[in-house]
Structure formats: structure tokens, C-alpha cells
Short mmCIF file of C-alpha atoms and ligand atoms in Angstrom, two decimals:
data_model
loop_
_atom_site.label_atom_id
_atom_site.label_comp_id
_atom_site.label_asym_id
_atom_site.label_seq_id
_atom_site.Cartn_x
_atom_site.Cartn_y
_atom_site.Cartn_z
CA UNK A 1 -137.71 -46.23 145.42
CA UNK A 2 -140.61 -47.66 143.43
CA UNK A 3 -143.03 -50.15 144.98
CA UNK A 4 -144.62 -52.85 142.86
CA UNK A 5 -147.21 -55.33 144.06
CA UNK A 6 -149.32 -58.20 142.84
CA UNK A 7 -151.20 -61.15 144.30
CA UNK A 8 -148.23 -63.40 143.63
CA UNK A 9 -145.66 -63.82 140.90
CA UNK A 10 -147.33 -62.02 138.00
CA UNK A 11 -146.04 -58.57 138.93
CA UNK A 12 -142.50 -59.80 138.34
CA UNK A 13 -143.15 -59.10 134.66
CA UNK A 14 -143.28 -55.41 135.68
CA UNK A 15 -140.19 -55.70 137.91
CA UNK A 16 -138.19 -57.11 135.00
CA UNK A 17 -139.43 -54.42 132.61
CA UNK A 18 -138.92 -51.50 135.01
CA UNK A 19 -135.42 -52.65 135.99
CA UNK A 20 -134.49 -52.85 132.30
CA UNK A 21 -135.74 -49.28 131.68
CA UNK A 22 -134.31 -47.66 134.85
CA UNK A 23 -131.60 -50.00 136.17
CA UNK A 24 -130.51 -47.61 138.94
CA UNK A 25 -133.94 -47.21 140.50
CA UNK A 26 -134.47 -49.21 143.71
CA UNK A 27 -137.51 -51.52 143.58
CA UNK A 28 -139.43 -53.13 146.44
CA UNK A 29 -141.75 -55.89 145.31
CA UNK A 30 -144.58 -57.36 147.34
CA UNK A 31 -146.23 -60.60 146.17
CA UNK A 32 -149.25 -61.58 148.26
CA UNK A 33 -148.50 -65.29 147.83
CA UNK A 34 -150.42 -66.18 150.98
CA UNK A 35 -153.70 -64.80 149.56
CA UNK A 36 -153.36 -65.48 145.81
CA UNK A 37 -155.54 -65.57 143.70
CA UNK A 38 -157.13 -62.12 143.74
CA UNK A 39 -159.10 -62.61 140.54
CA UNK A 40 -161.88 -64.63 142.15
CA UNK A 41 -162.46 -62.14 145.05
CA UNK A 42 -165.21 -59.59 145.55
CA UNK A 43 -164.43 -55.90 145.08
CA UNK A 44 -164.75 -55.33 148.85
CA UNK A 45 -162.04 -57.92 149.60
CA UNK A 46 -159.86 -56.62 146.77
CA UNK A 47 -159.99 -53.10 148.22
CA UNK A 48 -159.09 -54.41 151.68
CA UNK A 49 -156.16 -56.47 150.36
CA UNK A 50 -154.79 -53.76 148.06
CA UNK A 51 -155.02 -51.12 150.84
CA UNK A 52 -152.93 -53.41 153.04
CA UNK A 53 -150.46 -54.03 150.20
CA UNK A 54 -150.14 -50.27 149.69
CA UNK A 55 -149.71 -49.58 153.43
CA UNK A 56 -146.91 -52.14 153.57
CA UNK A 57 -145.08 -50.56 150.61
CA UNK A 58 -145.64 -47.07 152.04
CA UNK A 59 -143.98 -48.27 155.28
CA UNK A 60 -140.82 -48.93 153.23
CA UNK A 61 -140.81 -45.32 152.00
CA UNK A 62 -141.66 -45.81 148.31
CA UNK A 63 -142.09 -42.68 146.11
CA UNK A 64 -144.57 -44.24 143.68
CA UNK A 65 -146.36 -47.56 143.20
CA UNK A 66 -147.13 -49.74 140.22
CA UNK A 67 -150.15 -51.95 140.91
CA UNK A 68 -148.83 -54.80 138.75
CA UNK A 69 -152.09 -56.68 139.01
CA UNK A 70 -154.83 -56.42 136.40
CA UNK A 71 -157.43 -57.29 139.01
CA UNK A 72 -156.46 -54.49 141.42
CA UNK A 73 -155.85 -52.02 138.59
CA UNK A 74 -159.33 -52.70 137.17
CA UNK A 75 -161.24 -52.63 140.44
CA UNK A 76 -159.47 -50.52 143.08
CA UNK A 77 -157.35 -47.81 141.48
CA UNK A 78 -159.66 -44.89 142.33
CA UNK A 79 -159.87 -45.94 145.98
CA UNK A 80 -156.09 -46.35 146.24
CA UNK A 81 -155.46 -42.97 144.59
CA UNK A 82 -157.87 -41.31 147.02
CA UNK A 83 -156.27 -42.97 150.05
CA UNK A 84 -152.56 -42.47 149.22
CA UNK A 85 -150.83 -39.27 148.28
CA UNK A 86 -148.21 -40.69 145.88
CA UNK A 87 -148.41 -41.51 142.15
CA UNK A 88 -150.08 -44.89 141.57
CA UNK A 89 -149.92 -46.42 138.09
CA UNK A 90 -152.08 -49.39 137.10
CA UNK A 91 -151.80 -51.77 134.16
CA UNK A 92 -154.94 -50.77 132.25
CA UNK A 93 -153.87 -47.44 130.73
CA UNK A 94 -150.50 -48.36 129.20
CA UNK A 95 -151.72 -51.63 127.67
CA UNK A 96 -154.83 -49.96 126.21
CA UNK A 97 -152.79 -47.16 124.63
CA UNK A 98 -150.39 -49.67 123.11
CA UNK A 99 -153.14 -51.99 121.83
CA UNK A 100 -155.08 -49.10 120.29
CA UNK A 101 -151.93 -47.94 118.53
CA UNK A 102 -150.94 -51.30 117.05
CA UNK A 103 -154.29 -52.77 115.97
CA UNK A 104 -154.88 -52.60 112.24
CA UNK A 105 -158.43 -53.93 112.03
CA UNK A 106 -159.70 -52.37 115.28
CA UNK A 107 -160.62 -55.70 116.90
CA UNK A 108 -158.89 -56.22 120.26
CA UNK A 109 -159.18 -59.25 122.53
CA UNK A 110 -158.71 -58.87 126.28
CA UNK A 111 -157.93 -61.72 128.62
CA UNK A 112 -157.73 -61.41 132.38
CA UNK A 113 -159.12 -62.75 135.62
CA UNK A 114 -162.87 -62.93 136.17
CA UNK A 115 -162.79 -59.79 138.33
CA UNK A 116 -160.86 -57.87 135.66
CA UNK A 117 -163.15 -58.86 132.81
CA UNK A 118 -166.32 -58.25 134.87
CA UNK A 119 -165.13 -54.74 135.77
CA UNK A 120 -165.12 -53.64 132.11
CA UNK A 121 -162.10 -51.40 132.87
CA UNK A 122 -160.09 -52.24 129.73
CA UNK A 123 -163.16 -51.76 127.52
CA UNK A 124 -163.81 -48.32 129.04
CA UNK A 125 -160.18 -47.29 128.61
CA UNK A 126 -160.04 -48.51 124.98
CA UNK A 127 -163.29 -46.75 124.12
CA UNK A 128 -161.97 -43.55 125.69
CA UNK A 129 -159.08 -43.75 123.22
CA UNK A 130 -161.20 -44.85 120.25
CA UNK A 131 -164.96 -45.52 120.54
CA UNK A 132 -164.95 -47.58 117.33
CA UNK A 133 -162.67 -50.33 118.65
CA UNK A 134 -164.42 -53.68 118.90
CA UNK A 135 -163.51 -55.36 122.17
CA UNK A 136 -163.67 -59.13 122.73
CA UNK A 137 -163.26 -59.90 126.45
CA UNK A 138 -162.56 -63.35 127.86
CA UNK A 139 -161.95 -64.35 131.48
CA UNK A 140 -159.16 -66.93 131.84
CA UNK A 141 -159.01 -67.65 135.59
CA UNK A 142 -157.34 -71.06 135.28
CA UNK A 143 -154.17 -69.51 133.84
CA UNK A 144 -153.33 -68.02 137.26
CA UNK A 145 -152.94 -71.29 139.23
CA UNK A 146 -151.27 -72.90 136.21
CA UNK A 147 -148.64 -70.16 136.22
CA UNK A 148 -148.26 -70.08 140.02
CA UNK A 149 -147.63 -73.83 139.92
CA UNK A 150 -145.08 -73.68 137.14
CA UNK A 151 -147.13 -75.06 134.19
CA UNK A 152 -145.34 -72.59 131.96
CA UNK A 153 -143.03 -74.55 129.66
CA UNK A 154 -143.49 -73.79 125.95
CA UNK A 155 -144.64 -77.38 125.36
CA UNK A 156 -146.92 -77.64 128.37
CA UNK A 157 -149.89 -79.63 127.05
CA UNK A 158 -152.22 -78.81 129.94
CA UNK A 159 -151.83 -75.04 129.61
CA UNK A 160 -152.11 -75.27 125.82
CA UNK A 161 -155.35 -77.24 126.06
CA UNK A 162 -156.82 -74.66 128.46
CA UNK A 163 -155.61 -71.85 126.19
CA UNK A 164 -157.29 -73.39 123.12
CA UNK A 165 -160.59 -73.55 125.00
CA UNK A 166 -160.36 -70.01 126.39
CA UNK A 167 -159.11 -68.31 123.23
CA UNK A 168 -161.58 -69.86 120.80
CA UNK A 169 -164.00 -66.89 120.76
CA UNK A 170 -161.14 -64.41 120.32
CA UNK A 171 -159.73 -66.49 117.47
CA UNK A 172 -163.14 -66.57 115.75
CA UNK A 173 -163.64 -62.82 116.24
CA UNK A 174 -160.70 -62.01 113.94
CA UNK A 175 -158.96 -59.91 116.60
CA UNK A 176 -155.45 -58.90 115.50
CA UNK A 177 -154.33 -57.74 118.97
CA UNK A 178 -154.63 -59.35 122.41
CA UNK A 179 -154.15 -57.55 125.71
CA UNK A 180 -152.73 -59.86 128.36
CA UNK A 181 -154.70 -58.03 131.05
CA UNK A 182 -153.37 -60.17 133.89
CA UNK A 183 -149.70 -59.85 134.75
CA UNK A 184 -149.42 -63.61 135.21
CA UNK A 185 -150.07 -64.22 131.51
CA UNK A 186 -146.97 -62.88 129.70
CA UNK A 187 -144.98 -65.84 131.05
CA UNK A 188 -147.10 -68.14 128.85
CA UNK A 189 -146.97 -65.83 125.80
CA UNK A 190 -145.36 -68.49 123.62
CA UNK A 191 -148.20 -70.93 124.34
CA UNK A 192 -150.80 -68.21 123.64
CA UNK A 193 -148.97 -67.31 120.46
CA UNK A 194 -149.14 -70.95 119.33
CA UNK A 195 -152.92 -70.78 119.65
CA UNK A 196 -153.20 -67.32 118.04
CA UNK A 197 -150.17 -67.17 115.72
CA UNK A 198 -151.09 -63.98 113.88
CA UNK A 199 -152.16 -61.90 116.86
CA UNK A 200 -150.00 -59.19 118.47
CA UNK A 201 -149.71 -59.80 122.23
CA UNK A 202 -149.61 -56.81 124.58
CA UNK A 203 -147.84 -57.35 127.93
CA UNK A 204 -149.78 -55.13 130.36
CA UNK A 205 -147.13 -55.34 133.11
CA UNK A 206 -144.35 -54.20 130.78
CA UNK A 207 -146.47 -51.40 129.28
CA UNK A 208 -147.29 -50.16 132.79
CA UNK A 209 -143.59 -50.09 133.68
CA UNK A 210 -142.86 -48.03 130.56
CA UNK A 211 -145.69 -45.63 131.41
CA UNK A 212 -144.51 -45.28 135.00
CA UNK A 213 -140.99 -44.47 133.82
CA UNK A 214 -142.33 -41.58 131.71
CA UNK A 215 -144.82 -40.26 134.26
CA UNK A 216 -142.89 -40.54 137.51
CA UNK A 217 -139.22 -39.94 136.66
CA UNK A 218 -137.86 -42.81 138.83
CA UNK A 219 -134.88 -41.81 140.99
CA UNK A 220 -131.31 -43.01 140.25
CA UNK A 221 -130.27 -44.99 143.35
CA UNK A 222 -128.34 -48.24 143.83
CA UNK A 223 -130.55 -50.39 141.57
CA UNK A 224 -131.38 -52.83 144.38
CA UNK A 225 -134.44 -55.10 144.17
CA UNK A 226 -136.01 -56.44 147.36
CA UNK A 227 -138.75 -59.03 147.43
CA UNK A 228 -141.39 -59.42 150.12
CA UNK A 229 -144.03 -62.14 150.14
CA UNK A 230 -146.77 -63.27 152.52
CA UNK A 231 -146.02 -67.03 152.43
CA UNK A 232 -142.95 -69.27 152.45
CA UNK A 233 -140.26 -68.33 149.89
CA UNK A 234 -139.40 -71.76 148.41
CA UNK A 235 -141.91 -72.01 145.54
CA UNK A 236 -141.63 -68.25 144.97
CA UNK A 237 -137.86 -68.45 144.44
CA UNK A 238 -138.00 -71.23 141.88
CA UNK A 239 -140.88 -69.88 139.77
CA UNK A 240 -139.66 -66.27 140.16
CA UNK A 241 -136.35 -67.26 138.55
CA UNK A 242 -138.27 -68.37 135.46
CA UNK A 243 -140.24 -65.09 135.36
CA UNK A 244 -137.10 -63.00 135.75
CA UNK A 245 -135.04 -65.24 133.42
CA UNK A 246 -132.19 -65.38 135.92
CA UNK A 247 -131.51 -67.02 139.26
CA UNK A 248 -133.21 -65.04 142.03
CA UNK A 249 -130.34 -64.22 144.40
CA UNK A 250 -131.76 -61.00 145.89
CA UNK A 251 -133.26 -61.16 149.40
CA UNK A 252 -136.80 -62.54 149.77
CA UNK A 253 -138.48 -61.78 153.08
CA UNK A 254 -141.74 -63.20 154.42
CA UNK A 255 -143.95 -60.56 156.05
CA UNK A 256 -147.27 -60.62 157.92
CA UNK A 257 -149.51 -58.55 155.60
CA UNK A 258 -152.46 -58.74 158.02
CA UNK A 259 -150.56 -56.34 160.32
CA UNK A 260 -150.88 -53.50 157.77
N1 LIG B 1 -151.68 -61.08 138.38
C1 LIG B 1 -152.93 -60.61 138.83
C2 LIG B 1 -153.74 -59.93 137.75
O1 LIG B 1 -153.15 -59.31 136.93
C3 LIG B 1 -153.74 -61.45 139.73
C4 LIG B 1 -154.15 -62.80 139.36
C5 LIG B 1 -154.89 -63.39 140.51
O2 LIG B 1 -154.38 -63.33 141.61
O3 LIG B 1 -156.01 -63.91 140.31
O4 LIG B 1 -154.92 -59.95 137.71
#
């Protein structure tokens, strides 16, 4: 069984991608909906939260974990890998490899939460692959509450207005590739693509799922998906259905994450 976690709904982009690649692998998803957002937190708090998230998934007996959160992947991966003796895959590596392989002009934009952009993790990873890549980072914290609250329709004027403001510097830089370094962002890809029509968008959650499938050899089981969250399930169910592009009928259980 593979564990996947995020601060809220964003990690569902990884659930969808992993289930499509290895449909028989059981997945347990934890969305920390009671403590979202993570992207505005200090590193100390992020380590505390992600350790608890990991301990909860470990209690279910997972064989490997995908930290489907750009913020955790950028700030806490080393600590998690030191503390837990199972494979842990973040979202930075796969997206960076993909972006470096598709860019033609070597200019890559990165959008993520404030904590992700401030960490410089994507820049370091891209420069490890190719030191000549020009990186244009931009924090886009407002996208997270917009997505969590369902402002995700293709014609959503509010999200488009925010996107035009945030993406201006990337547009002017001439970047031909954009890493969606927060797993909440792929759900608004079509809005982002309207603002940057000629830019290739890289879905970091999906790239991480593909990387995990090659690195970990996920087991063939019953293909069940179980969802755990730390707040009431109502809003989660309705927005999750949009993320997953089907009605969420699988069980969703509220848990007390502070116990872990
Ligand atoms: N989806 C997460 C990320 O990739 C977290 C967003 C947040 O909670 O601020 O960064």
C-alpha cells in the first residue's frame, strides 16, 4: 500500500495519476484539511505537521510514501527520510527532470507556495540537472485558498485575475516551461494556460507519481483507495470529485492528526 499526503486536496492530483499508472496498488490518502494551508508556515511547524502525517500513514502499514505537497517536499524531505525507514518520494525531483527535458530555450518558471519558493529547492534541483537553466520563481499563495474553496472553473474570473497578476514576470521572462510546484495548481491548469498560452505546464504531483512507480515497484493488491482527512468531509467530498474527475464514492474518514 502506498501512502500519499498533502495539506488538503492538492495531493489528489497524485492519487489520480498513481491510480492510473498502477490501478491494482492500494492507496491511502491523508489530506490535512484541518490545518491547511501549509505554504504560509515556518519550517519548524512544517516538520512537526509532516512528521505527524507520516506517523499516521505508517500506522496504516504503508510500504512507501509520496509527499504530494510542494511545501513539504521542498522543506522537510531530508528530515522525513532520516526519521522513517521506507522510501519517501517528493514532488521536486520528477517535475524538475521533466521540465529540464522539455524546455527548448532553457528558461523555466516555477510557481508554488511562499514556503516552496523561499526554500529554493526546485532551483537547486534544476541546476543539479543543468546549471545553465534560467529559473524564474514566483510565489502564488492565493491559488491555494481559491482551489480549496472551489474557484476552479475554466471561466473563473477571480482566479484568472489573480493568475494574470502572479504570472506577469514569468510571461515577460520568455519562459517556455512552467513547473506547477504546488499540487493544488494543476486543477487550474486551463486558467494558467489562458494566461500563458505558449508555455508547457508541468504537473509536479503527476510527475512524482510516475517517478514513484518506477522507483518503488508498487504492489499489486485490490486497487482500493481510502481517504483520511483532519476536518469534516463535506467540502472535501465535493471539491475532491472535481479533482478526481469522478464522484468520490470511496470511504472518507475524519481522524485526529494531533494524536500522532
Ligand atoms: N498542495 C501543497 C503544496 O504543494 C500545499 C499548499 C498549502 O497548503 O499551502 O505546496
